[in-house]
PDB file of C-alpha atoms in Angstrom:
ATOM      1  CA  MET A   1      42.300-153.411   7.086  1.00 79.00           C
ATOM      2  CA  ALA A   2      38.576-152.881   6.493  1.00 83.00           C
ATOM      3  CA  PRO A   3      36.583-155.906   5.308  1.00 89.00           C
ATOM      4  CA  TYR A   4      35.235-156.021   1.750  1.00 94.00           C
ATOM      5  CA  VAL A   5      31.459-155.561   2.058  1.00 97.00           C
ATOM      6  CA  LEU A   6      29.367-157.246  -0.624  1.00 98.00           C
ATOM      7  CA  ASN A   7      26.812-155.232  -2.588  1.00 97.00           C
ATOM      8  CA  ILE A   8      23.787-157.032  -1.144  1.00 98.00           C
ATOM      9  CA  LYS A   9      20.638-154.869  -1.055  1.00 97.00           C
ATOM     10  CA  HIS A  10      18.355-156.969   1.159  1.00 97.00           C
ATOM     11  CA  GLY A  11      20.691-158.374   3.776  1.00 96.00           C
ATOM     12  CA  LEU A  12      23.126-157.182   6.419  1.00 94.00           C
ATOM     13  CA  ASN A  13      26.731-157.970   7.299  1.00 97.00           C
ATOM     14  CA  PHE A  14      27.579-159.669   3.999  1.00 98.00           C
ATOM     15  CA  ARG A  15      31.343-159.511   3.599  1.00 98.00           C
ATOM     16  CA  GLU A  16      34.163-161.650   2.434  1.00 96.00           C
ATOM     17  CA  LEU A  17      37.338-162.664   4.204  1.00 98.00           C
ATOM     18  CA  GLY A  18      39.485-162.284   1.106  1.00 97.00           C
ATOM     19  CA  GLY A  19      42.478-159.963   1.346  1.00 97.00           C
ATOM     20  CA  TYR A  20      43.360-160.535   4.987  1.00 97.00           C
ATOM     21  CA  PRO A  21      47.106-161.171   5.393  1.00 97.00           C
ATOM     22  CA  THR A  22      48.523-164.116   7.313  1.00 98.00           C
ATOM     23  CA  LYS A  23      51.533-164.217   9.597  1.00 97.00           C
ATOM     24  CA  SER A  24      53.409-166.159   6.886  1.00 96.00           C
ATOM     25  CA  GLY A  25      53.038-163.298   4.377  1.00 97.00           C
ATOM     26  CA  GLN A  26      50.280-164.866   2.302  1.00 98.00           C
ATOM     27  CA  VAL A  27      46.780-163.423   1.875  1.00 98.00           C
ATOM     28  CA  ILE A  28      43.329-165.027   1.796  1.00 98.00           C
ATOM     29  CA  LYS A  29      42.046-165.449  -1.748  1.00 97.00           C
ATOM     30  CA  SER A  30      39.120-163.298  -2.870  1.00 96.00           C
ATOM     31  CA  HIS A  31      35.735-164.757  -3.884  1.00 95.00           C
ATOM     32  CA  LYS A  32      36.287-167.827  -1.680  1.00 97.00           C
ATOM     33  CA  ILE A  33      34.862-167.177   1.823  1.00 98.00           C
ATOM     34  CA  ILE A  34      31.814-165.047   2.693  1.00 98.00           C
ATOM     35  CA  ARG A  35      30.355-164.376   6.146  1.00 98.00           C
ATOM     36  CA  ALA A  36      26.845-163.004   6.482  1.00 98.00           C
ATOM     37  CA  ALA A  37      23.639-162.494   8.439  1.00 97.00           C
ATOM     38  CA  LYS A  38      20.339-164.155   7.459  1.00 97.00           C
ATOM     39  CA  LEU A  39      19.560-164.906   3.822  1.00 98.00           C
ATOM     40  CA  SER A  40      15.761-165.077   4.085  1.00 98.00           C
ATOM     41  CA  GLU A  41      15.137-161.549   2.761  1.00 97.00           C
ATOM     42  CA  LEU A  42      17.449-161.657  -0.262  1.00 98.00           C
ATOM     43  CA  SER A  43      15.972-160.385  -3.511  1.00 98.00           C
ATOM     44  CA  ASP A  44      16.290-162.132  -6.867  1.00 98.00           C
ATOM     45  CA  ALA A  45      18.919-159.526  -7.778  1.00 98.00           C
ATOM     46  CA  ASP A  46      20.854-160.425  -4.612  1.00 98.00           C
ATOM     47  CA  LEU A  47      20.717-164.106  -5.578  1.00 98.00           C
ATOM     48  CA  ASP A  48      22.024-163.281  -9.048  1.00 98.00           C
ATOM     49  CA  TYR A  49      24.828-161.259  -7.436  1.00 98.00           C
ATOM     50  CA  LEU A  50      25.836-164.202  -5.220  1.00 98.00           C
ATOM     51  CA  ALA A  51      25.667-166.609  -8.155  1.00 97.00           C
ATOM     52  CA  ASP A  52      27.939-164.327 -10.181  1.00 96.00           C
ATOM     53  CA  TYR A  53      30.212-164.049  -7.144  1.00 96.00           C
ATOM     54  CA  GLY A  54      30.728-167.803  -7.259  1.00 96.00           C
ATOM     55  CA  LEU A  55      28.666-169.020  -4.300  1.00 97.00           C
ATOM     56  CA  ILE A  56      28.530-172.823  -4.259  1.00 97.00           C
ATOM     57  CA  SER A  57      27.959-173.614  -0.551  1.00 98.00           C
ATOM     58  CA  ASP A  58      25.616-172.021   2.002  1.00 98.00           C
ATOM     59  CA  VAL A  59      26.389-173.018   5.605  1.00 98.00           C
ATOM     60  CA  ASP A  60      23.516-172.159   7.977  1.00 98.00           C
ATOM     61  CA  PHE A  61      24.550-172.042  11.663  1.00 98.00           C
ATOM     62  CA  ARG A  62      21.068-171.126  12.960  1.00 97.00           C
ATOM     63  CA  SER A  63      18.836-173.196  15.211  1.00 94.00           C
ATOM     64  CA  PRO A  64      15.994-175.331  13.804  1.00 94.00           C
ATOM     65  CA  GLU A  65      13.382-172.796  14.940  1.00 93.00           C
ATOM     66  CA  GLU A  66      15.211-169.923  13.221  1.00 94.00           C
ATOM     67  CA  GLN A  67      15.606-171.947  10.044  1.00 95.00           C
ATOM     68  CA  ALA A  68      11.914-172.890   9.992  1.00 94.00           C
ATOM     69  CA  ALA A  69      10.748-169.307  10.616  1.00 95.00           C
ATOM     70  CA  GLU A  70      12.973-167.710   7.964  1.00 97.00           C
ATOM     71  CA  PRO A  71      14.269-170.231   5.407  1.00 98.00           C
ATOM     72  CA  ASP A  72      17.379-169.307   3.448  1.00 98.00           C
ATOM     73  CA  ARG A  73      17.208-167.973  -0.088  1.00 98.00           C
ATOM     74  CA  TYR A  74      20.276-168.944  -2.092  1.00 98.00           C
ATOM     75  CA  PRO A  75      21.228-169.407  -5.763  1.00 97.00           C
ATOM     76  CA  ASN A  76      20.173-172.655  -7.440  1.00 96.00           C
ATOM     77  CA  ILE A  77      23.807-173.465  -8.146  1.00 95.00           C
ATOM     78  CA  ALA A  78      24.651-173.472  -4.412  1.00 97.00           C
ATOM     79  CA  GLU A  79      24.386-176.428  -2.040  1.00 97.00           C
ATOM     80  CA  TYR A  80      22.650-175.799   1.296  1.00 98.00           C
ATOM     81  CA  HIS A  81      24.132-177.162   4.538  1.00 98.00           C
ATOM     82  CA  PHE A  82      22.109-176.933   7.767  1.00 98.00           C
ATOM     83  CA  VAL A  83      24.704-176.948  10.560  1.00 98.00           C
ATOM     84  CA  PRO A  84      23.081-175.692  13.815  1.00 97.00           C
ATOM     85  CA  VAL A  85      25.583-174.490  16.417  1.00 97.00           C
ATOM     86  CA  PHE A  86      22.929-174.552  19.168  1.00 93.00           C
ATOM     87  CA  PRO A  87      19.698-176.560  19.405  1.00 87.00           C
ATOM     88  CA  THR A  88      17.939-173.256  20.255  1.00 75.00           C
ATOM     89  CA  ASP A  89      18.888-169.608  19.646  1.00 59.00           C
ATOM     90  CA  GLU A  90      21.108-168.987  22.678  1.00 58.00           C
ATOM     91  CA  THR A  91      22.241-165.633  21.264  1.00 55.00           C
ATOM     92  CA  LYS A  92      18.658-164.226  21.247  1.00 55.00           C
ATOM     93  CA  SER A  93      19.400-162.792  17.790  1.00 54.00           C
ATOM     94  CA  SER A  94      16.041-163.898  16.455  1.00 51.00           C
ATOM     95  CA  GLU A  95      13.959-162.519  19.331  1.00 53.00           C
ATOM     96  CA  GLN A  96      12.066-159.261  18.942  1.00 54.00           C
ATOM     97  CA  ALA A  97      11.765-156.589  21.636  1.00 51.00           C
ATOM     98  CA  ASP A  98       8.457-157.851  23.011  1.00 55.00           C
ATOM     99  CA  ALA A  99       9.837-161.381  23.424  1.00 55.00           C
ATOM    100  CA  LEU A 100      12.865-160.024  25.284  1.00 58.00           C
ATOM    101  CA  GLN A 101      10.682-157.960  27.624  1.00 63.00           C
ATOM    102  CA  LYS A 102      10.110-160.753  30.148  1.00 64.00           C
ATOM    103  CA  SER A 103      13.759-161.659  30.719  1.00 67.00           C
ATOM    104  CA  PHE A 104      15.595-158.389  30.265  1.00 78.00           C
ATOM    105  CA  SER A 105      13.450-155.518  31.589  1.00 76.00           C
ATOM    106  CA  ARG A 106      14.974-155.104  35.044  1.00 79.00           C
ATOM    107  CA  ASP A 107      18.691-155.885  35.101  1.00 87.00           C
ATOM    108  CA  PRO A 108      20.584-153.697  32.576  1.00 87.00           C
ATOM    109  CA  HIS A 109      23.540-156.110  32.678  1.00 91.00           C
ATOM    110  CA  ALA A 110      21.554-159.278  31.932  1.00 91.00           C
ATOM    111  CA  GLY A 111      22.081-159.106  28.157  1.00 91.00           C
ATOM    112  CA  PHE A 112      25.821-158.581  28.510  1.00 95.00           C
ATOM    113  CA  GLU A 113      26.111-161.481  30.959  1.00 94.00           C
ATOM    114  CA  ASN A 114      23.992-163.674  28.685  1.00 91.00           C
ATOM    115  CA  MET A 115      26.396-163.058  25.813  1.00 95.00           C
ATOM    116  CA  VAL A 116      29.519-163.681  27.908  1.00 97.00           C
ATOM    117  CA  LYS A 117      28.053-167.052  28.921  1.00 95.00           C
ATOM    118  CA  THR A 118      26.932-167.811  25.372  1.00 94.00           C
ATOM    119  CA  TYR A 119      30.479-167.350  24.066  1.00 97.00           C
ATOM    120  CA  ALA A 120      31.822-169.768  26.651  1.00 97.00           C
ATOM    121  CA  ASP A 121      29.085-172.195  25.567  1.00 95.00           C
ATOM    122  CA  ILE A 122      30.050-171.789  21.902  1.00 96.00           C
ATOM    123  CA  VAL A 123      33.476-173.113  22.846  1.00 98.00           C
ATOM    124  CA  LYS A 124      32.331-175.960  25.097  1.00 97.00           C
ATOM    125  CA  MET A 125      29.002-177.298  23.829  1.00 96.00           C
ATOM    126  CA  PRO A 126      29.189-180.579  21.864  1.00 97.00           C
ATOM    127  CA  SER A 127      26.623-179.280  19.344  1.00 96.00           C
ATOM    128  CA  ALA A 128      28.826-176.250  18.639  1.00 97.00           C
ATOM    129  CA  GLN A 129      31.999-178.308  18.292  1.00 98.00           C
ATOM    130  CA  LYS A 130      30.199-180.711  15.954  1.00 98.00           C
ATOM    131  CA  ALA A 131      28.895-177.807  13.848  1.00 98.00           C
ATOM    132  CA  TYR A 132      32.265-176.100  13.460  1.00 98.00           C
ATOM    133  CA  ARG A 133      33.913-179.422  12.604  1.00 98.00           C
ATOM    134  CA  ARG A 134      31.286-179.851   9.872  1.00 98.00           C
ATOM    135  CA  PHE A 135      32.046-176.292   8.734  1.00 98.00           C
ATOM    136  CA  PHE A 136      35.697-177.234   8.235  1.00 98.00           C
ATOM    137  CA  ASP A 137      34.651-180.391   6.348  1.00 98.00           C
ATOM    138  CA  ILE A 138      32.624-178.249   3.936  1.00 98.00           C
ATOM    139  CA  LEU A 139      35.520-175.820   3.497  1.00 98.00           C
ATOM    140  CA  LEU A 140      37.930-178.676   2.847  1.00 97.00           C
ATOM    141  CA  SER A 141      35.623-180.199   0.233  1.00 96.00           C
ATOM    142  CA  ASN A 142      35.596-176.993  -1.836  1.00 92.00           C
ATOM    143  CA  ASP A 143      38.068-177.878  -4.540  1.00 80.00           C
ATOM    144  CA  SER A 144      36.491-175.526  -7.079  1.00 78.00           C
ATOM    145  CA  GLU A 145      38.916-172.858  -8.230  1.00 80.00           C
ATOM    146  CA  ASN A 146      36.125-170.273  -8.420  1.00 82.00           C
ATOM    147  CA  GLY A 147      33.719-171.554  -5.762  1.00 94.00           C
ATOM    148  CA  ALA A 148      32.851-169.543  -2.658  1.00 97.00           C
ATOM    149  CA  VAL A 149      31.606-170.844   0.707  1.00 98.00           C
ATOM    150  CA  LEU A 150      29.176-168.617   2.637  1.00 98.00           C
ATOM    151  CA  PHE A 151      28.507-169.140   6.346  1.00 98.00           C
ATOM    152  CA  HIS A 152      25.915-167.292   8.370  1.00 98.00           C
ATOM    153  CA  CYS A 153      23.504-167.129  11.325  1.00 97.00           C
ATOM    154  CA  THR A 154      20.732-164.589  12.013  1.00 94.00           C
ATOM    155  CA  ALA A 155      22.761-161.423  12.613  1.00 94.00           C
ATOM    156  CA  GLY A 156      26.085-162.768  11.341  1.00 97.00           C
ATOM    157  CA  LYS A 157      27.817-161.783  14.546  1.00 97.00           C
ATOM    158  CA  ASP A 158      28.155-164.520  17.207  1.00 97.00           C
ATOM    159  CA  ARG A 159      27.935-168.019  15.735  1.00 97.00           C
ATOM    160  CA  THR A 160      29.243-166.625  12.447  1.00 98.00           C
ATOM    161  CA  GLY A 161      31.779-164.495  14.309  1.00 98.00           C
ATOM    162  CA  MET A 162      33.268-167.514  16.062  1.00 98.00           C
ATOM    163  CA  GLY A 163      33.264-169.478  12.812  1.00 98.00           C
ATOM    164  CA  ALA A 164      35.391-166.687  11.350  1.00 98.00           C
ATOM    165  CA  VAL A 165      37.658-166.682  14.418  1.00 98.00           C
ATOM    166  CA  TYR A 166      38.306-170.411  14.060  1.00 98.00           C
ATOM    167  CA  LEU A 167      38.839-170.273  10.307  1.00 98.00           C
ATOM    168  CA  LEU A 168      41.087-167.200  10.353  1.00 98.00           C
ATOM    169  CA  SER A 169      43.119-168.788  13.166  1.00 98.00           C
ATOM    170  CA  ALA A 170      43.499-172.009  11.174  1.00 98.00           C
ATOM    171  CA  LEU A 171      44.649-169.992   8.148  1.00 98.00           C
ATOM    172  CA  GLY A 172      47.335-168.228  10.211  1.00 98.00           C
ATOM    173  CA  VAL A 173      45.837-164.724  10.451  1.00 98.00           C
ATOM    174  CA  ASP A 174      47.124-162.710  13.425  1.00 98.00           C
ATOM    175  CA  GLY A 175      44.992-162.070  16.490  1.00 98.00           C
ATOM    176  CA  HIS A 176      44.655-158.319  15.949  1.00 98.00           C
ATOM    177  CA  THR A 177      43.230-158.773  12.435  1.00 98.00           C
ATOM    178  CA  ILE A 178      40.870-161.495  13.681  1.00 98.00           C
ATOM    179  CA  ARG A 179      39.571-159.172  16.409  1.00 98.00           C
ATOM    180  CA  GLN A 180      39.107-156.294  13.960  1.00 98.00           C
ATOM    181  CA  ASP A 181      37.110-158.518  11.616  1.00 98.00           C
ATOM    182  CA  TYR A 182      34.964-159.644  14.539  1.00 98.00           C
ATOM    183  CA  LEU A 183      34.281-156.084  15.737  1.00 98.00           C
ATOM    184  CA  ALA A 184      33.539-154.788  12.210  1.00 97.00           C
ATOM    185  CA  THR A 185      30.075-156.299  12.622  1.00 97.00           C
ATOM    186  CA  ASN A 186      28.972-153.384  14.818  1.00 97.00           C
ATOM    187  CA  ASP A 187      29.183-150.880  11.965  1.00 95.00           C
ATOM    188  CA  LEU A 188      27.464-153.202   9.503  1.00 95.00           C
ATOM    189  CA  ILE A 189      24.457-154.169  11.642  1.00 93.00           C
ATOM    190  CA  GLN A 190      23.853-150.717  13.108  1.00 91.00           C
ATOM    191  CA  PRO A 191      20.659-150.211  11.039  1.00 89.00           C
ATOM    192  CA  MET A 192      19.163-153.413  12.489  1.00 88.00           C
ATOM    193  CA  VAL A 193      20.124-152.472  16.058  1.00 93.00           C
ATOM    194  CA  GLU A 194      18.589-149.005  15.728  1.00 94.00           C
ATOM    195  CA  LYS A 195      15.412-150.473  14.234  1.00 92.00           C
ATOM    196  CA  ASN A 196      15.073-152.883  17.171  1.00 90.00           C
ATOM    197  CA  LEU A 197      15.717-150.105  19.704  1.00 93.00           C
ATOM    198  CA  ALA A 198      13.146-147.844  18.038  1.00 94.00           C
ATOM    199  CA  ALA A 199      10.543-150.633  18.142  1.00 90.00           C
ATOM    200  CA  ALA A 200      11.293-151.220  21.820  1.00 89.00           C
ATOM    201  CA  ARG A 201      10.959-147.525  22.664  1.00 92.00           C
ATOM    202  CA  LYS A 202       7.559-147.463  20.950  1.00 93.00           C
ATOM    203  CA  ARG A 203       6.474-150.246  23.271  1.00 89.00           C
ATOM    204  CA  GLY A 204       7.651-148.284  26.312  1.00 91.00           C
ATOM    205  CA  ALA A 205      10.782-150.317  26.996  1.00 89.00           C
ATOM    206  CA  THR A 206      12.666-149.671  30.209  1.00 91.00           C
ATOM    207  CA  ASP A 207      16.209-148.278  30.120  1.00 93.00           C
ATOM    208  CA  ALA A 208      17.378-151.695  31.276  1.00 92.00           C
ATOM    209  CA  LEU A 209      15.669-153.424  28.354  1.00 91.00           C
ATOM    210  CA  LEU A 210      17.130-150.923  25.880  1.00 93.00           C
ATOM    211  CA  ALA A 211      20.633-151.528  27.268  1.00 94.00           C
ATOM    212  CA  ASN A 212      20.099-155.278  26.969  1.00 92.00           C
ATOM    213  CA  ILE A 213      18.775-155.065  23.415  1.00 92.00           C
ATOM    214  CA  ARG A 214      21.939-153.179  22.476  1.00 94.00           C
ATOM    215  CA  ASP A 215      24.212-155.737  24.165  1.00 94.00           C
ATOM    216  CA  LEU A 216      22.335-158.675  22.663  1.00 92.00           C
ATOM    217  CA  GLY A 217      22.329-157.050  19.228  1.00 93.00           C
ATOM    218  CA  THR A 218      25.990-156.082  18.961  1.00 96.00           C
ATOM    219  CA  VAL A 219      29.416-157.624  19.490  1.00 97.00           C
ATOM    220  CA  SER A 220      31.967-156.748  22.159  1.00 97.00           C
ATOM    221  CA  GLY A 221      35.612-157.493  22.716  1.00 98.00           C
ATOM    222  CA  ALA A 222      34.509-158.878  26.090  1.00 98.00           C
ATOM    223  CA  PHE A 223      32.372-161.522  24.360  1.00 98.00           C
ATOM    224  CA  LEU A 224      35.275-162.663  22.208  1.00 98.00           C
ATOM    225  CA  ASP A 225      37.529-162.599  25.260  1.00 98.00           C
ATOM    226  CA  SER A 226      35.098-164.921  27.044  1.00 98.00           C
ATOM    227  CA  ALA A 227      35.491-167.475  24.253  1.00 98.00           C
ATOM    228  CA  LEU A 228      39.266-167.083  24.062  1.00 98.00           C
ATOM    229  CA  ALA A 229      39.655-167.359  27.855  1.00 98.00           C
ATOM    230  CA  THR A 230      37.528-170.519  27.853  1.00 98.00           C
ATOM    231  CA  ILE A 231      39.689-171.983  25.100  1.00 98.00           C
ATOM    232  CA  GLU A 232      42.837-171.187  27.090  1.00 98.00           C
ATOM    233  CA  GLU A 233      41.437-172.602  30.324  1.00 98.00           C
ATOM    234  CA  GLU A 234      40.041-175.790  28.803  1.00 97.00           C
ATOM    235  CA  TYR A 235      42.564-176.521  26.028  1.00 97.00           C
ATOM    236  CA  GLY A 236      45.645-174.336  26.509  1.00 98.00           C
ATOM    237  CA  SER A 237      45.634-172.509  23.163  1.00 98.00           C
ATOM    238  CA  MET A 238      43.649-171.937  19.982  1.00 98.00           C
ATOM    239  CA  LYS A 239      45.959-174.325  18.156  1.00 98.00           C
ATOM    240  CA  ASP A 240      45.178-177.065  20.678  1.00 98.00           C
ATOM    241  CA  TYR A 241      41.453-176.291  20.571  1.00 98.00           C
ATOM    242  CA  LEU A 242      41.320-176.613  16.791  1.00 98.00           C
ATOM    243  CA  GLN A 243      43.188-179.909  16.955  1.00 98.00           C
ATOM    244  CA  GLU A 244      41.501-181.469  20.012  1.00 98.00           C
ATOM    245  CA  ALA A 245      37.943-180.093  20.092  1.00 98.00           C
ATOM    246  CA  LEU A 246      37.389-179.591  16.362  1.00 98.00           C
ATOM    247  CA  GLN A 247      39.756-182.424  15.367  1.00 98.00           C
ATOM    248  CA  LEU A 248      41.434-180.319  12.695  1.00 98.00           C
ATOM    249  CA  THR A 249      44.628-182.158  11.847  1.00 98.00           C
ATOM    250  CA  PRO A 250      47.912-180.533  10.773  1.00 98.00           C
ATOM    251  CA  ALA A 251      47.383-182.043   7.310  1.00 98.00           C
ATOM    252  CA  GLU A 252      43.900-180.506   7.082  1.00 98.00           C
ATOM    253  CA  LYS A 253      45.289-177.121   8.109  1.00 98.00           C
ATOM    254  CA  ARG A 254      47.822-177.401   5.293  1.00 97.00           C
ATOM    255  CA  ASP A 255      45.017-178.298   2.887  1.00 97.00           C
ATOM    256  CA  LEU A 256      42.953-175.296   4.040  1.00 97.00           C
ATOM    257  CA  ARG A 257      45.893-172.971   3.446  1.00 97.00           C
ATOM    258  CA  GLU A 258      46.466-174.511   0.007  1.00 96.00           C
ATOM    259  CA  LEU A 259      42.808-173.955  -0.892  1.00 96.00           C
ATOM    260  CA  TYR A 260      42.275-170.474   0.526  1.00 97.00           C
ATOM    261  CA  LEU A 261      45.634-168.659   0.588  1.00 97.00           C
ATOM    262  CA  GLN A 262      47.809-167.191  -2.126  1.00 97.00           C
TER     263      GLN A 262
END
């Protein structure tokens, strides 16, 4: 099924996870979980929309430098949580074409390989595991019947994408639906990707750099597969990863399903 895209005018990739079915026959409640890209450009009307939508928690997965450069805008009624997955922006989502020029002008596969490695790092790095554990703590503390939790990074695709993978897995959503939600990002951030490519072409970017900007700016099944393969190699299964690396107990999984499923 297609994700429900929020009517946000000055932000990309804002969508909720409500409506997805689980393997047990339940569905995720609406107006409870939102995934998004950066919030720094939201208008006052966008903030009113999110307040009316029920937003009470804003979980920011970005690095300290990203947060400082583009602080979040969020409704006054929401609580802000700074939960950096990486100490720096490993995904390169915040870098513009000229900043990428040095590293990615020659090898057209460098961006792809960077992302494959980054997804393995998302699984293994202590900072990432600590951040996603904190994410689950915030989700578990949301006992408001009408309160929504929003989680985001810069493009809403990698750090946010894996947050969605972990949460949807914990809620019992099947792998195919999880993958489709992950890949839906490409349609929703296309305007940003094309803008970045156009800026790079104006600067005389090489074909290699253009290929890398596209790989760094989109998602791929291969990136997700890198994370899932790392989980299998290091922990055996997603279930074991959630329990061992993120320390999500069976009781907490039951509580999550009580809070977010119907």
